Every structure is written in structure tokens, then in C-alpha cells.
PDB file of C-alpha atoms and ligand atoms in Angstrom:
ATOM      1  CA  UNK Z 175       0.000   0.000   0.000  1.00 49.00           C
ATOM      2  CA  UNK Z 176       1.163   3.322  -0.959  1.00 60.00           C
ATOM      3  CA  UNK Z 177       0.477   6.998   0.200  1.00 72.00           C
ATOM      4  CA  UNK Z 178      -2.173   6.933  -2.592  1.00 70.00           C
ATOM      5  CA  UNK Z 179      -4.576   4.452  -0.859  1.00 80.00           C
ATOM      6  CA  UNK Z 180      -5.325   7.444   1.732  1.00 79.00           C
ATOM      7  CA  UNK Z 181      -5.974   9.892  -1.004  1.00 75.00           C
ATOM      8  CA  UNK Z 182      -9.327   8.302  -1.957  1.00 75.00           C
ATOM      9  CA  UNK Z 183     -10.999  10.551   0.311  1.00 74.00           C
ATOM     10  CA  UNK Z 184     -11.086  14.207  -1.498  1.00 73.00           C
ATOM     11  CA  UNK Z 185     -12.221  16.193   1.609  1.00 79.00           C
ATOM     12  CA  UNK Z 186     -11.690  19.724   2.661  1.00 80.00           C
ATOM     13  CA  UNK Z 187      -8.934  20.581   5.014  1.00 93.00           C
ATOM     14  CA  UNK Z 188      -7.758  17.199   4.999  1.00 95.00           C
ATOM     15  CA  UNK Z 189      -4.147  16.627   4.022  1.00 95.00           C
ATOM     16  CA  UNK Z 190      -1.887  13.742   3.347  1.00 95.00           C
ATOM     17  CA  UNK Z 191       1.690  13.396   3.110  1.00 96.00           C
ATOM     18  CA  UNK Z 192       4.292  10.545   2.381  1.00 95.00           C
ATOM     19  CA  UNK Z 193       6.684  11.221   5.616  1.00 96.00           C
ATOM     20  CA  UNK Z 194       7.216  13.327   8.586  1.00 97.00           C
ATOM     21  CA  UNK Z 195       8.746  13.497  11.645  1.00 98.00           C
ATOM     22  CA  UNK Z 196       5.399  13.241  13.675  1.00 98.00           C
ATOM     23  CA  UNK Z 197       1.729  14.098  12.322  1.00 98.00           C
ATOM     24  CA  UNK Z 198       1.313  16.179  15.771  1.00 98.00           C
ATOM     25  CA  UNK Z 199       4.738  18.318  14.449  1.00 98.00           C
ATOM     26  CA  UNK Z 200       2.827  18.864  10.988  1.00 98.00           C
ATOM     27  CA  UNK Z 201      -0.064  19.759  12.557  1.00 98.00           C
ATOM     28  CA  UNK Z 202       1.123  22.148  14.420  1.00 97.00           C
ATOM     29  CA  UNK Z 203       3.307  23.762  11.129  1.00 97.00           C
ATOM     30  CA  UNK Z 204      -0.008  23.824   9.099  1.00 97.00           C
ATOM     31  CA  UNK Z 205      -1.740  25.694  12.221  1.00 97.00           C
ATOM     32  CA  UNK Z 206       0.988  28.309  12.536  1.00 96.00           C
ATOM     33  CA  UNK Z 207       0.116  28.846   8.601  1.00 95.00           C
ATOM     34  CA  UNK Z 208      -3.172  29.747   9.329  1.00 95.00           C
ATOM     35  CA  UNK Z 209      -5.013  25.831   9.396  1.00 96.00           C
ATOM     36  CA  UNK Z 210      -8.784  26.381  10.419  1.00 96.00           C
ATOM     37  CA  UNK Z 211      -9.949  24.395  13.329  1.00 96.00           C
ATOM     38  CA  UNK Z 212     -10.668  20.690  12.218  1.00 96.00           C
ATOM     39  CA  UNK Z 213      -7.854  20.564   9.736  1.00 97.00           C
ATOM     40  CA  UNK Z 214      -6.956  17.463   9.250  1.00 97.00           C
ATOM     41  CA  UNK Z 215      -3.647  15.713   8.133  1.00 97.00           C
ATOM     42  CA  UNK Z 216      -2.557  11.830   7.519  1.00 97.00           C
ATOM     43  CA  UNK Z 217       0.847  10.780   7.247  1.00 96.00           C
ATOM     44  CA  UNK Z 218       2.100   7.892   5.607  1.00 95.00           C
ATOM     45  CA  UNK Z 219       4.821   7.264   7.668  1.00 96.00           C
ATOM     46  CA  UNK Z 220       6.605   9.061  10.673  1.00 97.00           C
ATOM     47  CA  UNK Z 221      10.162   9.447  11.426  1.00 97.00           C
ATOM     48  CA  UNK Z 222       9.883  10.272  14.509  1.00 97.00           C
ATOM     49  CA  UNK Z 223       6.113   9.452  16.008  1.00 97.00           C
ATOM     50  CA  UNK Z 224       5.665   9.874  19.727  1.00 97.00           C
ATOM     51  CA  UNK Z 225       3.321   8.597  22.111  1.00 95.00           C
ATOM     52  CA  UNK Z 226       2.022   9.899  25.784  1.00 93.00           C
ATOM     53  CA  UNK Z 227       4.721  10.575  28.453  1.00 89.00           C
ATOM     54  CA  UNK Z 228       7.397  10.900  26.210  1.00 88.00           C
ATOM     55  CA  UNK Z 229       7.175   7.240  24.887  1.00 91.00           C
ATOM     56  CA  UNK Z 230       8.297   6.636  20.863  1.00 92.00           C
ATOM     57  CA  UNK Z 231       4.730   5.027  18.675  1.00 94.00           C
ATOM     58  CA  UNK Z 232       6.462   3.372  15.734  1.00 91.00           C
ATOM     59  CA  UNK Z 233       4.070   2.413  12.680  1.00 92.00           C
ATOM     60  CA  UNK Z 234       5.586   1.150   9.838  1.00 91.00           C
ATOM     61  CA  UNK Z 235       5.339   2.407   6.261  1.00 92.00           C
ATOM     62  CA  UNK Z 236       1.924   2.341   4.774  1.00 91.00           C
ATOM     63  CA  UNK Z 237       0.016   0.076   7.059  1.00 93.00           C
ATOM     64  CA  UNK Z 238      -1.616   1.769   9.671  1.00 96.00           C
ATOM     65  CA  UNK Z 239      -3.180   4.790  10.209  1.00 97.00           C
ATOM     66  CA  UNK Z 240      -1.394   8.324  11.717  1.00 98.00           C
ATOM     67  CA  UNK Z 241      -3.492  11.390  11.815  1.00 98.00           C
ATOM     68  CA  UNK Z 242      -3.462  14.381  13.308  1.00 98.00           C
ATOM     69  CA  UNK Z 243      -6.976  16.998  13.728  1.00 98.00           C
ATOM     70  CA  UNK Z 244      -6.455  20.444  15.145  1.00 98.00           C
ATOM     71  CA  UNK Z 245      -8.849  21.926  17.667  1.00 98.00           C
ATOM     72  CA  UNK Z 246      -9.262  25.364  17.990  1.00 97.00           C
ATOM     73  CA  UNK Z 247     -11.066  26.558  21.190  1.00 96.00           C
ATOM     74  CA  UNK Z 248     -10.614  28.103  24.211  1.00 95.00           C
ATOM     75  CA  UNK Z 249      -8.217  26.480  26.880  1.00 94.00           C
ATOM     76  CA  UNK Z 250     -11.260  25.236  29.485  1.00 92.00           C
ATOM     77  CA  UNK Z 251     -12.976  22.938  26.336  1.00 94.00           C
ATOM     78  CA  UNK Z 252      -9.880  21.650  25.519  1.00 96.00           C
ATOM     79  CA  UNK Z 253      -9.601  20.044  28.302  1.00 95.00           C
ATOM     80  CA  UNK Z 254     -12.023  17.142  27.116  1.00 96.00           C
ATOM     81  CA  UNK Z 255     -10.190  16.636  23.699  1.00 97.00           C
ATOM     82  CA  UNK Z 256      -8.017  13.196  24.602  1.00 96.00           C
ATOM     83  CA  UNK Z 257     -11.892  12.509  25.879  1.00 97.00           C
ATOM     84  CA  UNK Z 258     -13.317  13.361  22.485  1.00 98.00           C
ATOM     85  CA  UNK Z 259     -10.330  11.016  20.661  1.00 98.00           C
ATOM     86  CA  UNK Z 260     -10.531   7.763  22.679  1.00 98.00           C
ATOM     87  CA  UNK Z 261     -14.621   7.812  21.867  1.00 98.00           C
ATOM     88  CA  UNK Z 262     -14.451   8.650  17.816  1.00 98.00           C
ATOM     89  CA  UNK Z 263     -11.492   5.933  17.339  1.00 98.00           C
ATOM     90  CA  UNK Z 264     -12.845   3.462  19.831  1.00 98.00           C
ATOM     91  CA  UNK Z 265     -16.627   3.807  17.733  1.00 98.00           C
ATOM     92  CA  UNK Z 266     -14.411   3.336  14.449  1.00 98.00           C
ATOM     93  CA  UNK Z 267     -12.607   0.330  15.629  1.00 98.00           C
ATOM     94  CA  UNK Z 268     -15.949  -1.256  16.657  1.00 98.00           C
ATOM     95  CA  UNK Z 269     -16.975  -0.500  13.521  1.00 97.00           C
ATOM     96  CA  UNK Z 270     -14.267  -3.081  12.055  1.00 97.00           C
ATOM     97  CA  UNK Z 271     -14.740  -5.699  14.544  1.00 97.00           C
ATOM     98  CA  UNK Z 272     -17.157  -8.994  14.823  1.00 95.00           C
ATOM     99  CA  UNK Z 273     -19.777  -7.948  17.038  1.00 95.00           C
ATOM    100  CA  UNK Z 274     -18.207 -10.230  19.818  1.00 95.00           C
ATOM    101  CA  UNK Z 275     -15.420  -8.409  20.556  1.00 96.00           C
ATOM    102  CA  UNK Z 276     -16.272  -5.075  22.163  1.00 96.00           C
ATOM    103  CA  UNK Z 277     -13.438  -2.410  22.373  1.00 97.00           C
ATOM    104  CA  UNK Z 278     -12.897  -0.260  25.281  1.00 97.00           C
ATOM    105  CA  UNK Z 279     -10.853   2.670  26.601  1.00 97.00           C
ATOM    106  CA  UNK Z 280      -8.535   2.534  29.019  1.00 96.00           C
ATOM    107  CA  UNK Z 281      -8.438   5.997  30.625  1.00 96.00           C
ATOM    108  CA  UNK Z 282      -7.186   8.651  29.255  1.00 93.00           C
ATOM    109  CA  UNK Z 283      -7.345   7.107  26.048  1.00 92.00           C
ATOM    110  CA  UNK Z 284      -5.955   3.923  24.993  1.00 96.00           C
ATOM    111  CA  UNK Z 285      -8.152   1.897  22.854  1.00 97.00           C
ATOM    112  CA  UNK Z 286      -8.055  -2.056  23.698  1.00 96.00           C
ATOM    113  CA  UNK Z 287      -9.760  -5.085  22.458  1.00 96.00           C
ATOM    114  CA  UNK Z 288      -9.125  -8.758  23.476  1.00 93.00           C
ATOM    115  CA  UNK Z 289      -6.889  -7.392  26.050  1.00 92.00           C
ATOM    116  CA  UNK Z 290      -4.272  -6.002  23.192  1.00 93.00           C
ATOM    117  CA  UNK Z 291      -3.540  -2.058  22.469  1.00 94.00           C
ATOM    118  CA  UNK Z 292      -5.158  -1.384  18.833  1.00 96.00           C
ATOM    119  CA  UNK Z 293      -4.646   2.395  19.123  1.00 97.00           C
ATOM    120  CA  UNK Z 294      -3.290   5.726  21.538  1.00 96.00           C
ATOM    121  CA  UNK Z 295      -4.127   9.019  21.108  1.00 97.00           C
ATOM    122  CA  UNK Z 296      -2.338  12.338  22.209  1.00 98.00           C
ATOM    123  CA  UNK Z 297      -3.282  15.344  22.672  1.00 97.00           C
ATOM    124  CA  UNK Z 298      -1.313  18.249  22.783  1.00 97.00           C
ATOM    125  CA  UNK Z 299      -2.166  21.572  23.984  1.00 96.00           C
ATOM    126  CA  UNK Z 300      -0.655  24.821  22.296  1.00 95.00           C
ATOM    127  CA  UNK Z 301      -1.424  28.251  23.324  1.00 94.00           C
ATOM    128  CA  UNK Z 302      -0.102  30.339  20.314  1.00 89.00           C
ATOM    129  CA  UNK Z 303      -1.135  31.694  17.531  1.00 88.00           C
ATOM    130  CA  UNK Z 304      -4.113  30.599  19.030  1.00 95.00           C
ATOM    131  CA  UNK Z 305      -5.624  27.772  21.735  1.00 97.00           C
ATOM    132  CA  UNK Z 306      -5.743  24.808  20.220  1.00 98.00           C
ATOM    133  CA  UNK Z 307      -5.027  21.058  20.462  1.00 98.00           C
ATOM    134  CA  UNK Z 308      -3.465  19.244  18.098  1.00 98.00           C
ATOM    135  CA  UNK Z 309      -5.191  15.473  18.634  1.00 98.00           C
ATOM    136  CA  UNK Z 310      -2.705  12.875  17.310  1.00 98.00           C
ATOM    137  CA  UNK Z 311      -4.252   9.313  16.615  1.00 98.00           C
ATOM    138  CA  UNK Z 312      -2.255   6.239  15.783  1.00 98.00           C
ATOM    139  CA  UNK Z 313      -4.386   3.007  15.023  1.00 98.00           C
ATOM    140  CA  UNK Z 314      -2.611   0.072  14.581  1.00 96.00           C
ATOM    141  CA  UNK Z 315      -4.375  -1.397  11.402  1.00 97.00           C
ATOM    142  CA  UNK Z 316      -2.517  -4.252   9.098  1.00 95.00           C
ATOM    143  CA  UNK Z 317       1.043  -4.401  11.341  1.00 90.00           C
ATOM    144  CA  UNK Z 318       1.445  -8.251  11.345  1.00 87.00           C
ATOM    145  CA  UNK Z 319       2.520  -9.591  14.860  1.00 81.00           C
ATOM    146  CA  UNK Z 320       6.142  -9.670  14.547  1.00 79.00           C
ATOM    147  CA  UNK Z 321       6.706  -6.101  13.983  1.00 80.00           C
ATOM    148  CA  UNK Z 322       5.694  -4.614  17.086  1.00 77.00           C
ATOM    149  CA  UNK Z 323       8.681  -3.493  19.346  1.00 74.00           C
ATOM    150  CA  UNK Z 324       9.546  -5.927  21.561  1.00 73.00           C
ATOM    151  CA  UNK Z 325       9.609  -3.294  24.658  1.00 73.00           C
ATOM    152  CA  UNK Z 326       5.931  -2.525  24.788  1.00 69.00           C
ATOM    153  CA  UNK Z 327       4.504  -1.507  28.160  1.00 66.00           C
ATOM    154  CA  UNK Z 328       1.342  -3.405  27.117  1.00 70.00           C
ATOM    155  CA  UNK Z 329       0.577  -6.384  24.301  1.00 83.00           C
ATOM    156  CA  UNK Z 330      -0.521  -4.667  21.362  1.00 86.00           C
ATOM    157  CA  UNK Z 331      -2.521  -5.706  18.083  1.00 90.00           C
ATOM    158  CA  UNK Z 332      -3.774  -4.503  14.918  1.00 94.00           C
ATOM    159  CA  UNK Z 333      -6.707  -4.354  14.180  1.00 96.00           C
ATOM    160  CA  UNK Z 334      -6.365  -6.556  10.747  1.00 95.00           C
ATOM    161  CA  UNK Z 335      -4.780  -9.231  13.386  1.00 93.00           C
ATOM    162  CA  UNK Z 336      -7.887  -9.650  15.488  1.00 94.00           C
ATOM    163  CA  UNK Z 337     -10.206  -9.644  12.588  1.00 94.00           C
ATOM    164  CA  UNK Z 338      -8.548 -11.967  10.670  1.00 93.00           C
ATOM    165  CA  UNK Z 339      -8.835  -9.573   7.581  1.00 95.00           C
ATOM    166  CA  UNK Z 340      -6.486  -6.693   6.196  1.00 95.00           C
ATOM    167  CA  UNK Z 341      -8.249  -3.110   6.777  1.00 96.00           C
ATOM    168  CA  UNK Z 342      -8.235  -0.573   4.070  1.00 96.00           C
ATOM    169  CA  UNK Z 343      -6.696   2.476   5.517  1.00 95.00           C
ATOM    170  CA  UNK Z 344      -9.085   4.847   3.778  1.00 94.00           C
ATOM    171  CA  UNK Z 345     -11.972   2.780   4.672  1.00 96.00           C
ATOM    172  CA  UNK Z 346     -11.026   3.203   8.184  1.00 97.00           C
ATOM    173  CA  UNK Z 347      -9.693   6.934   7.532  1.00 96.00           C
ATOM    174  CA  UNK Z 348     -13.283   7.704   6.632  1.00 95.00           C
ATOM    175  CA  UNK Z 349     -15.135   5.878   9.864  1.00 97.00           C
ATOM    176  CA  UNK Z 350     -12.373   7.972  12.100  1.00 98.00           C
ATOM    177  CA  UNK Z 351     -13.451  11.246  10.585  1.00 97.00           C
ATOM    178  CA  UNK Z 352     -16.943  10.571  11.027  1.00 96.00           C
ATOM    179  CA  UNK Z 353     -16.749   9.883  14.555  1.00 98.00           C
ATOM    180  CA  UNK Z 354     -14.418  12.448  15.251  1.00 97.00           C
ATOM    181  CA  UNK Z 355     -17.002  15.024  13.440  1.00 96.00           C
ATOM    182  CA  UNK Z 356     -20.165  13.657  15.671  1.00 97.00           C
ATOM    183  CA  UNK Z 357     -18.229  13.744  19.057  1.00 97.00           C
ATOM    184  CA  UNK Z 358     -17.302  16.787  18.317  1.00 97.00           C
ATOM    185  CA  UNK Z 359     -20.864  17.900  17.619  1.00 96.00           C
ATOM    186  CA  UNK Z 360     -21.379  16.196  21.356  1.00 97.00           C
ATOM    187  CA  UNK Z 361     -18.476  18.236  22.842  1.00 96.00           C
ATOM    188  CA  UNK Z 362     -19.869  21.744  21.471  1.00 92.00           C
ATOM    189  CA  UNK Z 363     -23.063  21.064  22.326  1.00 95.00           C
ATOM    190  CA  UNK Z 364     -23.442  18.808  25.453  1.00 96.00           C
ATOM    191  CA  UNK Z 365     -20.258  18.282  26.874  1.00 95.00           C
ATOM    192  CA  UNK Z 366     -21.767  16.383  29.726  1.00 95.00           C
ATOM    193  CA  UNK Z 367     -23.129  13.501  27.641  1.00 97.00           C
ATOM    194  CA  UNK Z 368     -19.383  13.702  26.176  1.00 97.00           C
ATOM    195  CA  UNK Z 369     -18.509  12.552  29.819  1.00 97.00           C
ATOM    196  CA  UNK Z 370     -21.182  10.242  30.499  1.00 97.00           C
ATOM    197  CA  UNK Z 371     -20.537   8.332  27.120  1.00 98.00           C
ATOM    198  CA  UNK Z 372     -16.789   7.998  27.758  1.00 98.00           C
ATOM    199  CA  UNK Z 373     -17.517   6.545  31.171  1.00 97.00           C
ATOM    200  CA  UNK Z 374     -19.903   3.755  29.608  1.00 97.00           C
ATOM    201  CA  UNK Z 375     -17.180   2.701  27.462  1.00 97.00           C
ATOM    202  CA  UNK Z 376     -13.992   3.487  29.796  1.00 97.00           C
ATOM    203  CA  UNK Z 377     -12.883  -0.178  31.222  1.00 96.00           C
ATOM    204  CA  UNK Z 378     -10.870   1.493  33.777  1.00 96.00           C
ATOM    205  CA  UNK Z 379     -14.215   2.630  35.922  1.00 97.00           C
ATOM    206  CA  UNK Z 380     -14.813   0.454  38.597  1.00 96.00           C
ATOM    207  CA  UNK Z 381     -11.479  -1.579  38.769  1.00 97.00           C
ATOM    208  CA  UNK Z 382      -8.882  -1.783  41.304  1.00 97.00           C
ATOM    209  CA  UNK Z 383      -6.025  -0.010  39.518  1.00 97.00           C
ATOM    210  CA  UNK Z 384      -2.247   0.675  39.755  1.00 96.00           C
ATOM    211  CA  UNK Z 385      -1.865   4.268  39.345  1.00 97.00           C
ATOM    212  CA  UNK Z 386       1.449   5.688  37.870  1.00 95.00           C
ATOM    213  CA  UNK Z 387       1.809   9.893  38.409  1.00 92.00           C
ATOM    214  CA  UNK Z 388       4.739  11.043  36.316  1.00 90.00           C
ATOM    215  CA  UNK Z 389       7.472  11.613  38.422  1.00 88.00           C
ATOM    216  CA  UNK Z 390       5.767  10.072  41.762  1.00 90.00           C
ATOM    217  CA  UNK Z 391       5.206   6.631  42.949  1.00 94.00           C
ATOM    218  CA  UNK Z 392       2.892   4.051  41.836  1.00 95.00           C
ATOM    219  CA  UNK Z 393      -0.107   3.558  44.172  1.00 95.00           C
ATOM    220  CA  UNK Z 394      -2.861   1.463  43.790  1.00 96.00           C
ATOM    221  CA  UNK Z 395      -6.921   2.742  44.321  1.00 97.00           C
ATOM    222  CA  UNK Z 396     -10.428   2.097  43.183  1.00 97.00           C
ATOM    223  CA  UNK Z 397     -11.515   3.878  39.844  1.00 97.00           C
ATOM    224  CA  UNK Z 398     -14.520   5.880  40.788  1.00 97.00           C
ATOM    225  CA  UNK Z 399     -15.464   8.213  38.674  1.00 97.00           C
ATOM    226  CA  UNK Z 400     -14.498  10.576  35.681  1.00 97.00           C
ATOM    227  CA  UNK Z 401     -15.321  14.507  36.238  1.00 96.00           C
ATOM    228  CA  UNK Z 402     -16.240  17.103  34.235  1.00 95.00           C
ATOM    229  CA  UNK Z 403     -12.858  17.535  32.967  1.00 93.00           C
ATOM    230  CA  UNK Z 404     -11.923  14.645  31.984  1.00 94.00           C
ATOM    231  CA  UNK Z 405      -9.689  13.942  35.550  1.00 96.00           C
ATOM    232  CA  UNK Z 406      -9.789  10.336  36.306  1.00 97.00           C
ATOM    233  CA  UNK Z 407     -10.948  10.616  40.508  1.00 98.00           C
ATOM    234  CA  UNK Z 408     -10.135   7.048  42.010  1.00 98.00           C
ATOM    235  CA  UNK Z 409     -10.314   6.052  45.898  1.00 97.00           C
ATOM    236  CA  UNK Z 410      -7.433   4.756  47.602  1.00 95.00           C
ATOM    237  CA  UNK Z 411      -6.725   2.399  50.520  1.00 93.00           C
ATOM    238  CA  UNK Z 412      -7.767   4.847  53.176  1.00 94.00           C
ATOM    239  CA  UNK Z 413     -11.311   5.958  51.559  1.00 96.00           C
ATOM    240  CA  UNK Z 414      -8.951   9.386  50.410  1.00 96.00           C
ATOM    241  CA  UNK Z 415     -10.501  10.601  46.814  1.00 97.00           C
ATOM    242  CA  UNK Z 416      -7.667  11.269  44.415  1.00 96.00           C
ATOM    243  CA  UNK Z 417      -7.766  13.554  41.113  1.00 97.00           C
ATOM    244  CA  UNK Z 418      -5.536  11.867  38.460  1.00 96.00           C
ATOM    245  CA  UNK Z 419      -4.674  14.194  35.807  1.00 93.00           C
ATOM    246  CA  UNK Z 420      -1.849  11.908  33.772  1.00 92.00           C
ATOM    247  CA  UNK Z 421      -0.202   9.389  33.860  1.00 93.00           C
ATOM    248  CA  UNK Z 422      -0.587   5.433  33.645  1.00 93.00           C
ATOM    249  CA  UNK Z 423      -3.834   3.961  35.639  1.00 96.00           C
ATOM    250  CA  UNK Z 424      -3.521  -0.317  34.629  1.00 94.00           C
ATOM    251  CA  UNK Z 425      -6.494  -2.475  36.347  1.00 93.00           C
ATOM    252  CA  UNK Z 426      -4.534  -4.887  38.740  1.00 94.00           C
ATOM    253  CA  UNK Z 427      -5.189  -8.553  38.111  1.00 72.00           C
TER     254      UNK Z 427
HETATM  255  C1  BTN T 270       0.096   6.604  23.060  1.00 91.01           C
HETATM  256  O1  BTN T 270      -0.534   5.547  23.077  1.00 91.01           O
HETATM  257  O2  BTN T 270       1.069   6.789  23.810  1.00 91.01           O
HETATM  258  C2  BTN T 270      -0.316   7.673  22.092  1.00 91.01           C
HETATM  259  C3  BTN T 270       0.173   7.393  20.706  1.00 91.01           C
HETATM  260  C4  BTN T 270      -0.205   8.456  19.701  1.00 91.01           C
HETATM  261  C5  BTN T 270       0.423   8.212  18.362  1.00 91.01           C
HETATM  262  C6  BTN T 270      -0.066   9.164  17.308  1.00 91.01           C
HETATM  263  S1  BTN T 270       0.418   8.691  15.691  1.00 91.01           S
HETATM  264  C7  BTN T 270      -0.176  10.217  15.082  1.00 91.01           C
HETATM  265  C8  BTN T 270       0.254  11.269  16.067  1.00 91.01           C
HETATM  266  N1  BTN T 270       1.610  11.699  15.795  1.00 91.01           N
HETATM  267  C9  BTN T 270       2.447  11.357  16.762  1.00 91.01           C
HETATM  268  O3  BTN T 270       3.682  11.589  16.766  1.00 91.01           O
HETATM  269  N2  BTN T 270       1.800  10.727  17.735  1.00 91.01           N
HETATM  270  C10 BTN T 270       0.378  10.607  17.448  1.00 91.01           C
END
């Protein structure tokens, strides 16, 4: 598959290049340039992709899917765009999937099925020219099961492996954009229900869980609840109530 398999879809705003360092660093150029809020670009390959908490996300050439939407919007709203990501790629996913295997989110925004990592999102917040996120999305579509790095944190899939079936990138191209455009719809207009749907589909709710704060030690706590910000609020041992804003939160066995 080349570049030109993602160039089926003639939309507005929507751009797609052969290679760059990271979709999220493209993004970014195009909005300095002037890119109106929900440009869109897809990149064939990246030199140089990066995941949440400074991890690498390697995808090789031409198999899987790298995209990157800009939000523009003032800083408070932005807050519920990793939110907004997990839901649209987790509803795509499903999309691709036999009915019996129901993909969920691990919170923030890691989509899993079967137990295996199919996609991560990050979102990055920028403050000038303008607020804005740039939402980065990497799906792991058609990467056979040898070619993951052997040093993931957590089994990952694709989503061809768990299907038993090859995904057309601009097939799924076009489900992601759909579902990004109606949850963004929801996060305009109701942001609530944005909150309330990510909790019915957020695995993490619920479970005992191993929480990892950047920088601090791991403790473990009781998922409780997600707020109106998207903070992840879990209980620890003593009954104490705990905002998590980042970080890894992994259900305990
Ligand atoms: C994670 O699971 O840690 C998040 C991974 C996000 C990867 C995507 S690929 C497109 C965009 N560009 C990047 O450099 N990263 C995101």
C-alpha cells in the first residue's frame, strides 16, 4: 500500500503526506500557517512518532493509520479533547470488529480489544497563535505480529490481526473522521453527555487499579469516577478521593 490508498478521500482541510517526523509536528506547522480548526492531516509514515509521556509510537510504512486533527477553542474545552479522541477511534474500531469483541478505553485514552492495544491518542495543547489542540491518533491497522517493538509496556494488536482480515486504511480513515465530526458535535453542544458516554465505554471505571503519576510513585486505588474535565478521581486504601490528571492507571489482576 502506498500513500495513494489514503488519497481516496477528497475532503476539505484534509491533508496527506508521504513522511514526517510526527503528524502532531505537521499539525502544528499547518496551524501556525493559518489551518482552520478541524484541519486534518494523515501521514504515511513518521520518522519520529511519539506517544504519551514521552514514549516513541512506531508504525511502519503504509500500514496503519497516523493522523493528526487540530482543535481550535478556548483552553477550558480543551480540556475534554483526549476525551473526544478515545470515543471517535474506539466507535471506528468497533466498527471493524465482529460484534463479539467489544473495544474499550482505558483511561485517558488507549483503545483495547481482546486485552491487546489497537490504538493511543495524544493530545497536545498549544497556546499560540491561538488555543488549540493538536489530537494525534495512531491506530494500529494491518502491522502483522512480529513487527511490534519488543519493549511494549502493554501487548498490542492490529486491528487486521484480530479480525482476521487486512483493513483498508481509507476505509477506516473515513469511519475515524466521522466519529471524530459527531463527538465533536457532542463536545460543542453537550459536553456532559461527552462525559457520560466515555464513562460507559472506559474499562478502567470500577477496577482496582495501579496508578502511575509522572514523576511520583505508583499507588494502587479504586476507579470511581471521571469529572467534568476529563480527571480520572479514584479512591485509595484509606477511603482518600484522588484527582488523576496523567499518567498510567492499569487495572490490577
Ligand atoms: C500513546 O498511546 O502513547 C499515544 C500514541 C499516539 C500516536 C499518534 S500517531 C499520530 C500522532 N503523531 C504522533 O507523533 N503521535 C500521534
Amino acid at each position: 500500500m502506498s500513500v495513494s490508498d489514503l488519497t481516496t478521500l477528497d475532503k476539505p482541510n484534509l491533508k496527506v503526506l508521504s513522511t514526517t517526523t510526527s503528524t502532531n509536528d505537521a499539525a502544528r506547522e499547518w496551524l501556525n500557517s493559518g489551518a482552520p480548526d478541524g484541519a486534518t492531516l494523515v501521514a504515511d509514515y513518521q520518522t519520529a512518532g511519539r506517544g504519551r509521556l514521552g514514549r516513541q509510537w512506531h508504525s511502519p510504512r503504509g500500514l496503519d493509520l497516523t493522523l493528526s486533527m487540530i482543535f481550535i477553542a478556548p483552553i477550558e474545552s480543551l480540556r475534554l479533547v483526549p476525551l473526544l479522541g478515545g470515543l471517535a477511534v474506539r466507535a471506528a474500531v468497533e466498527e471493524f470488529l465482529p460484534p463479539v469483541i467489544v473495544p474499550q478505553i482505558k483511561w485517558p485514552n488507549d483503545i483495547l480489544a481482546s486485552g491487546f492495544k489497537l490504538a493511543g491518542v495524544l493530545a497536545e495543547l498549544i497556546s499560540q497563535p491561538v488555543s488549540a489542540a493538536i489530537l494525534g491518533i495512531g491506530v494500529n491497522l494491518n502491522t502483522r505480529a512480529g513487527d511490534f517493538p519488543a519493549d511494549l509496556r502493554r501487548p498490542a494488536a492490529s486491528l487486521g490481526m484480530l479480525r482476521g482480515k487486512a483493513v483498508k486504511r481509507d476505509q477506516f480513515l473515513e469511519s475515524v473522521l466521522f466519529h471524530l465530526k459527531a463527538y465533536r458535535k457532542m463536545w460543542f453542544q453537550t459536553p456532559r453527555s461527552l462525559v457520560t458516554t466515555f464513562s460507559a465505554n472506559c474499562l478502567t471505571l470500577g477496577k482496582k487499579v495501579k496508578v502511575s503519576p509522572p514523576g511520583r510513585e505508583p499507588f494502587e486505588a479504586t476507579a470511581s469516577g471521571v469529572d467534568p474535565f476529563g480527571t480520572l478521581m479514584v479512591v485509595d486504601r484509606k477511603g482518600t478521593t484522588i484527582p488523576v490528571e496523567a499518567g498510567d492507571v492499569d487495572p490490577v489482576d
